[in-house]
CSV table of C-alpha atoms in Angstrom, one decimal:
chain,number,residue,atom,x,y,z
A,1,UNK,CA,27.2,24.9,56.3
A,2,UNK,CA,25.2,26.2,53.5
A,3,UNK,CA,28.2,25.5,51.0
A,4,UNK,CA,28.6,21.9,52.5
A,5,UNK,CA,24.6,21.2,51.9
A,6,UNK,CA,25.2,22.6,48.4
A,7,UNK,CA,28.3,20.1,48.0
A,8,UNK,CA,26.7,17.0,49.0
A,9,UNK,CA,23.6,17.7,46.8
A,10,UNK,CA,25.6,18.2,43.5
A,11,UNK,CA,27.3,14.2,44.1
A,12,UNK,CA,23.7,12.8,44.8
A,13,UNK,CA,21.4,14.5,41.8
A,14,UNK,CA,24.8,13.1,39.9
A,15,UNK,CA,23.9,9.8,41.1
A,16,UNK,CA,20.9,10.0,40.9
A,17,UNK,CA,20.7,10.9,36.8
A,18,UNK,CA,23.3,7.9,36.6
A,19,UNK,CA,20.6,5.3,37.7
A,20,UNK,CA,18.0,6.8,35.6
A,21,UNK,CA,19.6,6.1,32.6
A,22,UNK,CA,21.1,2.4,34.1
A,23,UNK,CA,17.8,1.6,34.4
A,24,UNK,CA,16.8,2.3,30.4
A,25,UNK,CA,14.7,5.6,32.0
A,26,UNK,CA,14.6,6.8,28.3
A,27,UNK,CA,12.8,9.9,27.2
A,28,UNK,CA,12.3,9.3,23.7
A,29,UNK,CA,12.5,6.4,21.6
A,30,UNK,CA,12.5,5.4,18.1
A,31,UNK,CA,9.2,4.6,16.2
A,32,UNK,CA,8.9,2.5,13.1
A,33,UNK,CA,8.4,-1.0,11.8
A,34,UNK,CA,8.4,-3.9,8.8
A,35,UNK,CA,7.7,-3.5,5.4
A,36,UNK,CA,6.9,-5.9,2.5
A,37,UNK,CA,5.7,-5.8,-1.0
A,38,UNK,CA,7.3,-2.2,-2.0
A,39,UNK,CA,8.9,-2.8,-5.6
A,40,UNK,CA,8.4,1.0,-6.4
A,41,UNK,CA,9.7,4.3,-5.1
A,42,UNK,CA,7.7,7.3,-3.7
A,43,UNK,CA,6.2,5.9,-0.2
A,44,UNK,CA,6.4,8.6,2.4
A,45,UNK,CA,4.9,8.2,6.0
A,46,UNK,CA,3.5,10.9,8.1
A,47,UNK,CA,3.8,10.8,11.7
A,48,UNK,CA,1.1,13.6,12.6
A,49,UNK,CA,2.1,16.6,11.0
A,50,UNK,CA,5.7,17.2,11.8
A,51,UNK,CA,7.4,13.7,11.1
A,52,UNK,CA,8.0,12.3,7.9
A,53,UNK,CA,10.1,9.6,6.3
A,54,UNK,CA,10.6,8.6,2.6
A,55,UNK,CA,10.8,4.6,2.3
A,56,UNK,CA,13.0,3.5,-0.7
A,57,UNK,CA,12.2,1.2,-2.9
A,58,UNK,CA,12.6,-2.8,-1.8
A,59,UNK,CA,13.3,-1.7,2.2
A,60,UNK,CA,12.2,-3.9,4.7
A,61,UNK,CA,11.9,-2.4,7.3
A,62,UNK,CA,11.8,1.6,8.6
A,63,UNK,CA,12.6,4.5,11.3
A,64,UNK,CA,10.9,7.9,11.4
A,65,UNK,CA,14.2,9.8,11.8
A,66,UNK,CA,12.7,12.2,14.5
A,67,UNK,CA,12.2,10.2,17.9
A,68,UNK,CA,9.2,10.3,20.2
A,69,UNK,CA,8.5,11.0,23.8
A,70,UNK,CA,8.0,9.0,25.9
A,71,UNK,CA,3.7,8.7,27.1
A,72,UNK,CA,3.6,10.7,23.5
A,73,UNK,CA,0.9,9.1,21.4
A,74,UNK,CA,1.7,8.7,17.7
A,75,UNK,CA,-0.7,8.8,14.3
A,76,UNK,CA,1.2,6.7,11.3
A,77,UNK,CA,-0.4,7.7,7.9
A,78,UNK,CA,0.6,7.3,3.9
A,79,UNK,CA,1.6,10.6,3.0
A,80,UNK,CA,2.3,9.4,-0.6
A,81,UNK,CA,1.3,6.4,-2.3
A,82,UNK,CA,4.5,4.6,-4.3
A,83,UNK,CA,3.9,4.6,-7.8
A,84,UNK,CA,2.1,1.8,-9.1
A,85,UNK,CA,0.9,0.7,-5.5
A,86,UNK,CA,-1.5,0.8,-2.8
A,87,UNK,CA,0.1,0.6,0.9
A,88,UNK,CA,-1.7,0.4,4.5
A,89,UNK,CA,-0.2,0.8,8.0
A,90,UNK,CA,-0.9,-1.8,10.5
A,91,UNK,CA,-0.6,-0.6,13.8
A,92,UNK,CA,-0.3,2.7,13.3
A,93,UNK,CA,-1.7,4.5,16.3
A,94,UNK,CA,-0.8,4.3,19.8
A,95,UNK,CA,1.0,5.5,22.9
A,96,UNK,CA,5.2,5.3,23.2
A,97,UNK,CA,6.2,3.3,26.1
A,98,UNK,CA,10.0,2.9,27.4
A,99,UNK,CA,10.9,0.9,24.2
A,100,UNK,CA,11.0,1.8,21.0
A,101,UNK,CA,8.1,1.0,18.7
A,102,UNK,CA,8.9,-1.8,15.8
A,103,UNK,CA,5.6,-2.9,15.2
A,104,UNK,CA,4.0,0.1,12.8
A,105,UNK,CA,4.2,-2.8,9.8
A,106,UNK,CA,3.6,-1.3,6.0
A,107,UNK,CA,2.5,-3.7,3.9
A,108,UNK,CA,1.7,-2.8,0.1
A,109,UNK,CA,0.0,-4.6,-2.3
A,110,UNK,CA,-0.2,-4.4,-6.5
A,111,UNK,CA,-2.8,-1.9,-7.8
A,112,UNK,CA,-5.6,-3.8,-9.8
A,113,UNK,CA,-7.8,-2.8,-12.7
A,114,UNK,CA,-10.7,-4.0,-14.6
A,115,UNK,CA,-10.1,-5.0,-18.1
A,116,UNK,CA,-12.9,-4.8,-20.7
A,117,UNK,CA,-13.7,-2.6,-23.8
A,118,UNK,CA,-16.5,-2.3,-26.7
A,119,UNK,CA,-18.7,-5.0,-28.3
A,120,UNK,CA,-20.1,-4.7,-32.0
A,121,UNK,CA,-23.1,-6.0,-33.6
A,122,UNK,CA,-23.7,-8.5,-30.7
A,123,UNK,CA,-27.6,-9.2,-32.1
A,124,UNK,CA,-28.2,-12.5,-29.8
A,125,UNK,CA,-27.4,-14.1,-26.5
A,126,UNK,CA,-24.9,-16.8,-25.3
A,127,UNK,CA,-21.7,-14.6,-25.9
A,128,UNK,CA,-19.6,-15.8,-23.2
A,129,UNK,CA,-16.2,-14.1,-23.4
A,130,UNK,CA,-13.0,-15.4,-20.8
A,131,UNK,CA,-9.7,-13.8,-19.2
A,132,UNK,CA,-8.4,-17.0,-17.8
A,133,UNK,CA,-10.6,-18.4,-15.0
A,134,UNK,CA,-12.7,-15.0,-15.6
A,135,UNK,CA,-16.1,-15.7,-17.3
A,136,UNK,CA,-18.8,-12.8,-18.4
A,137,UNK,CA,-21.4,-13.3,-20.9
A,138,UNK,CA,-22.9,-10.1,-22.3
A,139,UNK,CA,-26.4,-9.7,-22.9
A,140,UNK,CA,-27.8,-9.5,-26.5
A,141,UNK,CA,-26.8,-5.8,-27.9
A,142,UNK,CA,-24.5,-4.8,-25.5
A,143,UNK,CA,-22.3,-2.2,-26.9
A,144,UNK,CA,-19.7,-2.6,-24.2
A,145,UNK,CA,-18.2,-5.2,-21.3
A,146,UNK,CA,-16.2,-5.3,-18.4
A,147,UNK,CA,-14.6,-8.3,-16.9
A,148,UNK,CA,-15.7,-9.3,-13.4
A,149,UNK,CA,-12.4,-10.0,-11.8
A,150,UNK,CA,-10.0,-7.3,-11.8
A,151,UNK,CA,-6.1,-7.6,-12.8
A,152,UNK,CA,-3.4,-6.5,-10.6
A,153,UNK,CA,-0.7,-4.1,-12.1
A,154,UNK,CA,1.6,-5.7,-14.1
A,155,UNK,CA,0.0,-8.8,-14.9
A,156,UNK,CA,-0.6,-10.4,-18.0
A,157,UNK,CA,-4.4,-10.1,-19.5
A,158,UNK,CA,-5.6,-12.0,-22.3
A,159,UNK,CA,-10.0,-12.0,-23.5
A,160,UNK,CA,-11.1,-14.2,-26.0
A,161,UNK,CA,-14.4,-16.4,-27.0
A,162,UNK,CA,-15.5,-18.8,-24.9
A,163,UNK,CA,-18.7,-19.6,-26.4
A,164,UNK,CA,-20.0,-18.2,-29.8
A,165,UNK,CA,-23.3,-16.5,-29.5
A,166,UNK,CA,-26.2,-18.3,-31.4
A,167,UNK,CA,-26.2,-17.9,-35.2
A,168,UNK,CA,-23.0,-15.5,-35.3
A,169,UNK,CA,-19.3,-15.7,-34.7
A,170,UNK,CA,-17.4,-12.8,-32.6
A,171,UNK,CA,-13.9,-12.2,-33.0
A,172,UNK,CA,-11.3,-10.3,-30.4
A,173,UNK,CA,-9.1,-7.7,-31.2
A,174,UNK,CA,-6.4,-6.3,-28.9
A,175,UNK,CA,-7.6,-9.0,-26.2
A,176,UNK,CA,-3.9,-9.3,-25.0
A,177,UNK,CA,-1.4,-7.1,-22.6
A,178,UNK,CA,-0.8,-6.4,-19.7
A,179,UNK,CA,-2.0,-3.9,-16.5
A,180,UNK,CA,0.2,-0.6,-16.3
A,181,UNK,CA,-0.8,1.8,-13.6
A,182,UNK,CA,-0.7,5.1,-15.0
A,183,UNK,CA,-3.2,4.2,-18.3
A,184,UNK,CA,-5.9,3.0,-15.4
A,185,UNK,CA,-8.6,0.8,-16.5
A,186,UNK,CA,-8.5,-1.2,-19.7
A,187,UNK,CA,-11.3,-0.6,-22.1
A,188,UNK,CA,-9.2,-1.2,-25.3
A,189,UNK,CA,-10.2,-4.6,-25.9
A,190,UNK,CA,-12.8,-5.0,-28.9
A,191,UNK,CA,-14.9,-7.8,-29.5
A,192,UNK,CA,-16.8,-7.9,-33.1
A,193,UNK,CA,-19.3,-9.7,-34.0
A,194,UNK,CA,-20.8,-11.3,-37.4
């Protein structure tokens, strides 16, 4: 008898772990999402402290190559910022469900700098210097400037004299380039005045 219990029970648990996994009864599932905007290498994710995953340049979309349990809740973070750029993670906390997670979105945007540098012998007002649309009018003896609006990486910068100040004539030196990340802000530009 006790051999013919143990028989029958062997067929249904059998059965029974068929219909789980007919039924999707999954007990881990992938976690990851979109990406856009990553023209440079180094982006790494953290998921907690025991996941990571190194996005290549250009991808556009990811998987953390260590699934998740099922009811496990997960904690999305930027490990490493990709050179050049700043990325965020939308989405990035939560609770897995049944299905796998594809909605974790990384989205990264240029790095941006302000451009400015040194004034000399600035001895009145009504300076106004410009970097396209960008206006700033330094006050009489200022030794130094910064332009309002900052300039993503990358992107072409180029001060020059809007408006002469009363009574002298400023000139600009090195008012042209462009944003590198790496050299940070720039304060090379050089406006002289006579």
């Amino acid at each position: 008898m006790t051999t013919l219990t143990s028989t029958l029970r062997l067929p249904a648990a059998l059965l029974l772990s068929c219909a789980l996994a007919a039924c999707g009864g999954y007990t881990t599932v992938n976690l990851g999402g979109a990406v856009s905007g990553l023209t440079t290498d180094g982006l790494v994710l953290a998921n907690g402290t025991s996941s990571t995953v190194a996005i290549p340049v250009n991808a556009i979309i990811y998987t953390f190559p260590a699934q998740i349990d099922v009811n496990a809740s997960f904690a999305i973070t930027v490990q490493t910022q990709p050179a050049r750029l700043t990325c965020a993670v939308a989405n990035a906390t939560g609770t897995a469900s049944g299905i796998a997670i594809t909605t974790a979105n990384v989205v990264c945007v240029p790095n941006k700098y302000t451009v400015g540098g040194t004034i000399a012998n600035l001895n009145t007002a009504g300076l106004v210097l410009t970097n396209g649309s960008d206006i700033f009018s330094p006050a009489a003896g200022a030794q130094s400037f910064t332009m309002p609006t900052t300039v993503a990486d990358g992107t072409s910068y180029g001060v020059a004299v809007l408006t002469q100040p009363a009574g002298q004539t400023c000139s600009v030196v090195a008012g042209t380039g462009t944003a590198v990340m790496g050299a940070g802000a720039v304060t090379s530009v050089q406006v002289s005045c006579v």
